[in-house]
Short mmCIF file of C-alpha atoms in Angstrom, two decimals:
data_model
loop_
_atom_site.label_atom_id
_atom_site.label_comp_id
_atom_site.label_asym_id
_atom_site.label_seq_id
_atom_site.Cartn_x
_atom_site.Cartn_y
_atom_site.Cartn_z
CA UNK Q 1 225.98 -140.72 -162.03
CA UNK Q 2 229.20 -138.90 -162.87
CA UNK Q 3 229.47 -137.74 -166.48
CA UNK Q 4 232.75 -136.49 -167.97
CA UNK Q 5 232.05 -134.16 -170.91
CA UNK Q 6 234.87 -133.42 -173.36
CA UNK Q 7 234.70 -130.32 -175.56
CA UNK Q 8 237.29 -128.28 -177.40
CA UNK Q 9 235.90 -126.54 -180.46
CA UNK Q 10 233.16 -124.03 -181.21
CA UNK Q 11 230.54 -126.48 -182.58
CA UNK Q 12 230.99 -128.67 -179.50
CA UNK Q 13 230.28 -125.76 -177.15
CA UNK Q 14 226.94 -125.24 -178.90
CA UNK Q 15 226.03 -128.93 -178.80
CA UNK Q 16 227.13 -129.41 -175.22
CA UNK Q 17 225.14 -126.38 -174.05
CA UNK Q 18 221.87 -128.20 -174.69
CA UNK Q 19 222.83 -131.19 -172.57
CA UNK Q 20 224.65 -129.27 -169.82
CA UNK Q 21 221.69 -126.91 -169.36
CA UNK Q 22 219.40 -129.85 -168.59
CA UNK Q 23 221.95 -131.60 -166.39
CA UNK Q 24 222.10 -128.46 -164.24
CA UNK Q 25 218.43 -128.99 -163.33
CA UNK Q 26 219.02 -132.50 -161.98
CA UNK Q 27 220.39 -133.75 -158.66
CA UNK Q 28 221.25 -137.25 -159.84
CA UNK Q 29 223.97 -136.30 -162.36
CA UNK Q 30 227.36 -134.73 -161.69
CA UNK Q 31 228.94 -133.28 -164.83
CA UNK Q 32 232.69 -132.71 -165.06
CA UNK Q 33 233.51 -130.52 -168.09
CA UNK Q 34 236.92 -130.77 -169.74
CA UNK Q 35 237.94 -128.12 -172.30
CA UNK Q 36 240.89 -129.39 -174.32
CA UNK Q 37 241.73 -125.92 -175.61
CA UNK Q 38 241.52 -126.92 -179.28
CA UNK Q 39 239.96 -123.53 -180.05
CA UNK Q 40 242.01 -121.02 -178.12
CA UNK Q 41 240.94 -117.70 -179.71
CA UNK Q 42 238.60 -115.84 -177.30
CA UNK Q 43 235.89 -115.38 -179.94
CA UNK Q 44 236.07 -119.09 -180.69
CA UNK Q 45 236.04 -120.26 -177.10
CA UNK Q 46 235.60 -118.05 -174.03
CA UNK Q 47 232.72 -116.04 -175.43
CA UNK Q 48 230.71 -119.22 -175.92
CA UNK Q 49 230.82 -120.17 -172.27
CA UNK Q 50 229.41 -116.73 -171.44
CA UNK Q 51 226.79 -116.57 -174.22
CA UNK Q 52 225.53 -120.12 -173.91
CA UNK Q 53 225.68 -120.13 -170.11
CA UNK Q 54 227.79 -123.27 -170.08
CA UNK Q 55 229.40 -123.89 -166.69
CA UNK Q 56 233.08 -122.97 -166.69
CA UNK Q 57 235.22 -126.06 -167.36
CA UNK Q 58 236.50 -128.03 -164.42
CA UNK Q 59 239.64 -128.66 -166.46
CA UNK Q 60 241.18 -126.53 -169.22
CA UNK Q 61 243.99 -128.45 -170.86
CA UNK Q 62 245.18 -125.64 -173.14
CA UNK Q 63 246.18 -128.01 -175.96
CA UNK Q 64 245.74 -126.35 -179.36
CA UNK Q 65 247.61 -124.70 -182.20
CA UNK Q 66 249.69 -127.75 -183.16
CA UNK Q 67 249.39 -130.44 -185.84
CA UNK Q 68 246.85 -133.24 -185.81
CA UNK Q 69 249.17 -135.92 -184.44
CA UNK Q 70 250.70 -133.74 -181.73
CA UNK Q 71 247.33 -132.34 -180.70
CA UNK Q 72 245.61 -135.71 -180.50
CA UNK Q 73 248.54 -137.30 -178.68
CA UNK Q 74 248.86 -134.56 -176.08
CA UNK Q 75 245.12 -134.52 -175.50
CA UNK Q 76 245.08 -138.29 -175.14
CA UNK Q 77 247.77 -138.17 -172.45
CA UNK Q 78 246.15 -135.30 -170.54
CA UNK Q 79 242.65 -136.75 -170.73
CA UNK Q 80 243.83 -140.09 -169.39
CA UNK Q 81 245.08 -138.34 -166.26
CA UNK Q 82 241.75 -136.56 -165.81
CA UNK Q 83 239.79 -139.77 -166.22
CA UNK Q 84 241.97 -141.64 -163.73
CA UNK Q 85 241.38 -138.86 -161.23
CA UNK Q 86 237.64 -138.47 -161.79
CA UNK Q 87 236.58 -142.10 -162.47
CA UNK Q 88 233.40 -141.16 -164.40
CA UNK Q 89 230.53 -143.52 -165.13
CA UNK Q 90 230.33 -142.22 -168.73
CA UNK Q 91 232.58 -140.18 -171.01
CA UNK Q 92 230.54 -137.97 -173.35
CA UNK Q 93 232.08 -136.74 -176.61
CA UNK Q 94 230.63 -134.61 -179.39
CA UNK Q 95 231.13 -134.45 -183.14
CA UNK Q 96 234.32 -135.20 -185.00
CA UNK Q 97 237.29 -133.14 -183.78
CA UNK Q 98 240.67 -134.27 -182.50
CA UNK Q 99 239.26 -133.71 -179.00
CA UNK Q 100 236.47 -136.18 -179.78
CA UNK Q 101 238.84 -138.92 -180.88
CA UNK Q 102 241.31 -138.32 -178.05
CA UNK Q 103 238.49 -138.50 -175.50
CA UNK Q 104 237.12 -141.72 -176.94
CA UNK Q 105 240.52 -143.43 -177.13
CA UNK Q 106 241.54 -142.39 -173.63
CA UNK Q 107 238.26 -143.69 -172.23
CA UNK Q 108 238.15 -147.10 -173.92
CA UNK Q 109 241.75 -147.85 -172.95
CA UNK Q 110 240.68 -147.31 -169.34
CA UNK Q 111 237.55 -149.43 -169.89
CA UNK Q 112 235.24 -146.43 -169.44
CA UNK Q 113 232.07 -146.40 -171.58
CA UNK Q 114 231.91 -143.71 -174.25
CA UNK Q 115 228.75 -142.00 -175.49
CA UNK Q 116 229.08 -140.23 -178.85
CA UNK Q 117 226.68 -137.41 -179.68
CA UNK Q 118 226.23 -136.87 -183.44
CA UNK Q 119 227.21 -140.41 -184.31
CA UNK Q 120 226.90 -141.89 -187.78
CA UNK Q 121 227.75 -138.90 -189.95
CA UNK Q 122 229.70 -139.77 -193.06
CA UNK Q 123 231.06 -137.65 -195.91
CA UNK Q 124 232.75 -140.72 -197.45
CA UNK Q 125 235.82 -138.56 -198.01
CA UNK Q 126 238.57 -140.24 -196.01
CA UNK Q 127 241.01 -137.41 -196.76
CA UNK Q 128 239.09 -135.33 -194.24
CA UNK Q 129 240.56 -135.66 -190.74
CA UNK Q 130 237.03 -135.31 -189.37
CA UNK Q 131 235.90 -138.39 -191.27
CA UNK Q 132 238.57 -140.54 -189.67
CA UNK Q 133 237.83 -139.07 -186.24
CA UNK Q 134 234.11 -139.82 -186.45
CA UNK Q 135 234.53 -143.36 -187.79
CA UNK Q 136 237.01 -144.35 -185.09
CA UNK Q 137 234.96 -142.69 -182.36
CA UNK Q 138 231.79 -144.47 -183.44
CA UNK Q 139 233.43 -147.87 -183.37
CA UNK Q 140 234.96 -147.17 -179.95
CA UNK Q 141 231.70 -145.97 -178.39
CA UNK Q 142 229.29 -147.97 -176.26
CA UNK Q 143 226.34 -145.65 -176.91
CA UNK Q 144 225.91 -143.92 -180.27
CA UNK Q 145 223.40 -141.07 -180.40
CA UNK Q 146 222.48 -140.55 -184.05
CA UNK Q 147 220.86 -137.29 -185.24
CA UNK Q 148 219.12 -138.66 -188.37
CA UNK Q 149 217.82 -141.79 -190.04
CA UNK Q 150 220.65 -141.46 -192.56
CA UNK Q 151 223.18 -141.63 -189.73
CA UNK Q 152 221.48 -144.75 -188.35
CA UNK Q 153 221.71 -146.44 -191.75
CA UNK Q 154 225.42 -145.62 -191.97
CA UNK Q 155 226.10 -147.18 -188.58
CA UNK Q 156 224.13 -150.32 -189.37
CA UNK Q 157 225.99 -150.72 -192.67
CA UNK Q 158 229.26 -150.67 -190.71
CA UNK Q 159 228.07 -153.55 -188.54
CA UNK Q 160 227.62 -151.72 -185.26
CA UNK Q 161 225.06 -153.66 -183.16
CA UNK Q 162 221.57 -152.17 -182.92
CA UNK Q 163 221.73 -152.30 -179.14
CA UNK Q 164 224.37 -149.56 -179.13
CA UNK Q 165 222.42 -147.24 -181.44
CA UNK Q 166 219.92 -144.55 -180.44
CA UNK Q 167 218.07 -142.22 -182.84
CA UNK Q 168 217.56 -139.10 -180.72
CA UNK Q 169 217.57 -136.18 -183.18
CA UNK Q 170 220.04 -133.34 -183.43
CA UNK Q 171 221.17 -131.35 -180.38
CA UNK Q 172 221.98 -128.45 -182.69
CA UNK Q 173 218.28 -128.25 -183.53
CA UNK Q 174 217.60 -128.10 -179.79
CA UNK Q 175 220.08 -125.22 -179.57
CA UNK Q 176 218.59 -123.33 -182.53
CA UNK Q 177 215.10 -123.51 -181.03
CA UNK Q 178 216.28 -122.41 -177.59
CA UNK Q 179 218.73 -119.64 -178.51
CA UNK Q 180 216.93 -117.98 -181.44
CA UNK Q 181 214.96 -115.84 -178.99
CA UNK Q 182 218.30 -114.62 -177.60
CA UNK Q 183 219.79 -113.76 -181.01
CA UNK Q 184 221.91 -110.63 -180.88
CA UNK Q 185 222.21 -107.98 -183.61
CA UNK Q 186 225.94 -107.21 -184.16
CA UNK Q 187 226.82 -103.67 -183.15
CA UNK Q 188 228.53 -103.08 -186.50
CA UNK Q 189 225.60 -104.23 -188.64
CA UNK Q 190 223.88 -100.85 -189.01
CA UNK Q 191 227.06 -99.34 -190.47
CA UNK Q 192 226.64 -101.60 -193.51
CA UNK Q 193 223.23 -100.07 -194.25
CA UNK Q 194 221.71 -103.39 -195.27
CA UNK Q 195 218.08 -104.40 -194.84
CA UNK Q 196 216.61 -107.73 -193.80
CA UNK Q 197 217.35 -110.51 -196.31
CA UNK Q 198 219.39 -108.01 -198.34
CA UNK Q 199 222.67 -109.89 -197.91
CA UNK Q 200 224.29 -113.31 -198.11
CA UNK Q 201 226.09 -114.63 -195.05
CA UNK Q 202 229.29 -116.57 -195.75
CA UNK Q 203 231.76 -118.51 -193.61
CA UNK Q 204 235.05 -120.13 -194.66
CA UNK Q 205 237.19 -122.08 -192.23
CA UNK Q 206 238.12 -125.57 -193.47
CA UNK Q 207 241.84 -126.07 -193.90
CA UNK Q 208 241.44 -127.52 -197.39
CA UNK Q 209 239.92 -124.18 -198.46
CA UNK Q 210 241.83 -121.69 -196.30
CA UNK Q 211 245.29 -123.22 -196.70
CA UNK Q 212 245.14 -123.42 -200.49
CA UNK Q 213 245.66 -120.00 -202.05
CA UNK Q 214 244.11 -121.00 -205.38
CA UNK Q 215 240.95 -122.42 -203.80
CA UNK Q 216 240.52 -119.51 -201.39
CA UNK Q 217 240.90 -117.01 -204.24
CA UNK Q 218 238.30 -118.96 -206.27
CA UNK Q 219 235.81 -118.86 -203.38
CA UNK Q 220 236.25 -115.10 -202.97
CA UNK Q 221 235.74 -114.65 -206.72
CA UNK Q 222 232.52 -116.67 -206.54
CA UNK Q 223 231.25 -114.61 -203.60
CA UNK Q 224 232.02 -111.51 -205.63
CA UNK Q 225 229.63 -112.76 -208.31
CA UNK Q 226 226.72 -113.21 -205.87
CA UNK Q 227 224.85 -110.16 -207.15
CA UNK Q 228 224.35 -108.70 -203.68
CA UNK Q 229 226.30 -107.83 -200.51
CA UNK Q 230 228.08 -110.67 -198.71
CA UNK Q 231 228.89 -110.54 -194.99
CA UNK Q 232 231.95 -112.64 -194.22
CA UNK Q 233 232.85 -113.08 -190.52
CA UNK Q 234 236.40 -114.31 -190.72
CA UNK Q 235 237.80 -117.29 -188.88
CA UNK Q 236 241.31 -116.32 -187.64
CA UNK Q 237 242.91 -118.86 -189.98
CA UNK Q 238 241.14 -117.40 -193.01
CA UNK Q 239 242.03 -113.79 -192.17
CA UNK Q 240 245.68 -114.74 -191.77
CA UNK Q 241 245.75 -116.59 -195.08
CA UNK Q 242 244.10 -113.76 -197.05
CA UNK Q 243 246.64 -111.31 -195.67
CA UNK Q 244 249.60 -113.62 -196.26
CA UNK Q 245 248.62 -114.30 -199.86
CA UNK Q 246 247.67 -110.65 -200.53
CA UNK Q 247 244.31 -111.75 -201.96
CA UNK Q 248 241.98 -109.02 -203.17
CA UNK Q 249 238.44 -108.85 -201.81
CA UNK Q 250 235.47 -108.19 -204.12
CA UNK Q 251 233.77 -104.87 -203.43
CA UNK Q 252 230.52 -106.55 -202.33
CA UNK Q 253 232.23 -108.68 -199.64
CA UNK Q 254 232.19 -107.10 -196.17
CA UNK Q 255 234.78 -108.56 -193.79
CA UNK Q 256 234.04 -108.69 -190.05
CA UNK Q 257 235.72 -110.27 -187.06
CA UNK Q 258 234.59 -113.73 -185.98
CA UNK Q 259 231.23 -113.45 -184.20
CA UNK Q 260 229.75 -115.18 -181.19
CA UNK Q 261 226.98 -117.75 -181.48
CA UNK Q 262 224.11 -115.38 -180.66
CA UNK Q 263 225.31 -112.88 -183.26
CA UNK Q 264 225.74 -115.70 -185.76
CA UNK Q 265 222.15 -116.81 -185.20
CA UNK Q 266 220.93 -113.26 -185.83
CA UNK Q 267 222.93 -113.00 -189.04
CA UNK Q 268 221.63 -116.38 -190.21
CA UNK Q 269 218.01 -115.53 -189.40
CA UNK Q 270 218.19 -112.23 -191.30
CA UNK Q 271 220.19 -113.34 -194.35
CA UNK Q 272 218.63 -114.23 -197.68
CA UNK Q 273 221.00 -117.14 -198.18
CA UNK Q 274 224.08 -118.70 -196.61
CA UNK Q 275 227.35 -119.89 -198.17
CA UNK Q 276 229.62 -122.00 -196.01
CA UNK Q 277 232.08 -124.87 -195.72
CA UNK Q 278 230.93 -125.58 -192.15
CA UNK Q 279 228.87 -128.66 -191.39
CA UNK Q 280 227.09 -126.98 -188.50
CA UNK Q 281 226.21 -123.81 -190.41
CA UNK Q 282 224.67 -125.93 -193.19
CA UNK Q 283 222.16 -127.25 -190.67
CA UNK Q 284 221.61 -123.89 -189.01
CA UNK Q 285 220.72 -122.44 -192.41
CA UNK Q 286 218.05 -125.09 -192.72
CA UNK Q 287 216.80 -124.58 -189.16
CA UNK Q 288 216.24 -120.91 -190.00
CA UNK Q 289 214.71 -121.67 -193.43
CA UNK Q 290 217.59 -120.25 -195.47
CA UNK Q 291 218.90 -121.92 -198.65
CA UNK Q 292 222.54 -122.95 -198.32
CA UNK Q 293 225.41 -123.11 -200.80
CA UNK Q 294 228.11 -125.45 -199.53
CA UNK Q 295 231.71 -124.70 -200.52
CA UNK Q 296 232.68 -128.37 -200.53
CA UNK Q 297 232.28 -131.30 -202.90
CA UNK Q 298 230.48 -133.45 -200.33
CA UNK Q 299 228.45 -133.09 -197.16
CA UNK Q 300 227.45 -135.22 -194.21
CA UNK Q 301 223.93 -133.78 -194.45
CA UNK Q 302 222.90 -135.50 -197.67
CA UNK Q 303 219.18 -135.21 -196.90
CA UNK Q 304 219.40 -131.43 -197.31
CA UNK Q 305 220.94 -131.82 -200.76
CA UNK Q 306 218.26 -134.32 -201.76
CA UNK Q 307 215.54 -131.91 -200.57
CA UNK Q 308 216.99 -128.97 -202.52
CA UNK Q 309 217.94 -126.89 -199.48
CA UNK Q 310 221.65 -127.38 -199.92
CA UNK Q 311 223.66 -127.01 -203.12
CA UNK Q 312 227.18 -128.45 -203.34
CA UNK Q 313 229.43 -126.26 -205.48
CA UNK Q 314 232.97 -127.01 -204.32
CA UNK Q 315 235.25 -124.06 -205.02
CA UNK Q 316 234.23 -123.40 -208.64
CA UNK Q 317 233.61 -119.62 -208.79
CA UNK Q 318 231.09 -119.96 -211.61
CA UNK Q 319 229.05 -122.53 -209.69
CA UNK Q 320 229.27 -120.47 -206.52
CA UNK Q 321 228.00 -117.30 -208.18
CA UNK Q 322 225.23 -119.13 -210.02
CA UNK Q 323 224.02 -120.95 -206.91
CA UNK Q 324 223.95 -117.74 -204.88
CA UNK Q 325 221.58 -116.17 -207.41
CA UNK Q 326 219.02 -118.97 -207.32
CA UNK Q 327 215.51 -118.62 -205.95
CA UNK Q 328 214.38 -119.82 -202.54
CA UNK Q 329 213.00 -123.31 -202.01
CA UNK Q 330 209.90 -124.34 -200.16
CA UNK Q 331 209.98 -125.38 -196.50
CA UNK Q 332 210.25 -128.08 -195.05
CA UNK Q 333 210.59 -131.63 -193.78
CA UNK Q 334 211.69 -132.14 -190.16
CA UNK Q 335 214.82 -134.26 -190.56
CA UNK Q 336 216.43 -133.56 -187.20
CA UNK Q 337 214.00 -134.62 -184.53
CA UNK Q 338 211.57 -132.73 -182.33
CA UNK Q 339 213.94 -130.43 -180.42
CA UNK Q 340 214.24 -132.84 -177.47
CA UNK Q 341 217.48 -134.63 -178.39
CA UNK Q 342 219.34 -133.54 -175.25
CA UNK Q 343 216.52 -134.76 -173.04
CA UNK Q 344 216.59 -138.17 -174.74
CA UNK Q 345 220.37 -138.43 -174.42
CA UNK Q 346 220.27 -137.80 -170.68
CA UNK Q 347 217.39 -140.21 -170.21
CA UNK Q 348 219.23 -143.01 -172.06
CA UNK Q 349 222.44 -142.51 -170.08
CA UNK Q 350 220.69 -142.49 -166.71
CA UNK Q 351 218.92 -145.74 -167.57
CA UNK Q 352 222.11 -147.44 -168.80
#
């Protein structure tokens, strides 16, 4: 079987690592990896191939740094050429990025079956580009690998036939279990003179937060009211925006460069709490038994909100500060499978 895997952004590298690592142990599957180039900063891309031991891409399209329409269109054109050349049995896409949608559209127009990993997530906020990407990808896919029961319910409500749905668990849980033993302490951490669980880890990267000066300033104000040190590894977009808008940083917020996945795991495992607008980091907080404060008004991971592990605060600085001073919650229901999602995905595709 020939499998064409399409990745382009940091979360996809992490997800794909779990599947690619198992494929490498088999003789009956040939994997062709295509990197669209959606994340082109070295800390957001190249370092992940090294850290996660993902095979170097067979194709690197170098398409990033442009608007949604231009990016998706250029990726669609380039991916069609790759698919015509490779003639895969399956096209495998992950998550909800422009790369995901472009891969799915290119494949179905060539009558190639698409398998979507992390199918069925819904924020029910159609202003989010990711929401549109995931809905369209799900309805274009032949095999939908859902991470949770909630995702399965969403897909059934949209009328997708049961025969196309598979509840396999979350490949990011697979990754957390596998890579936690390889977690790497950042070389700069000791200079902060912080102990274990003596800090809050924060990430900010969504365009609706980083590209709005008022909202970004409100988030920084809320982090400043956390009552303890905050470590903030900065996405390149966020760093640029803070500098451009001349925003002041609270004294308790420690800025660092963007970190690799293994360093991120270490920071998550040793934090007291996590504040983020990232969907993936919300789950990683839960995997490592850390309460999470989500800097959005909605989340795809509604089960974590219902269970008390995740608190939605939007960008209200008062709500952010208050939530970051709350007490820990008790652990824990296993929402995301048994850590064998990648194995189940490969098994289903081979049998198809």
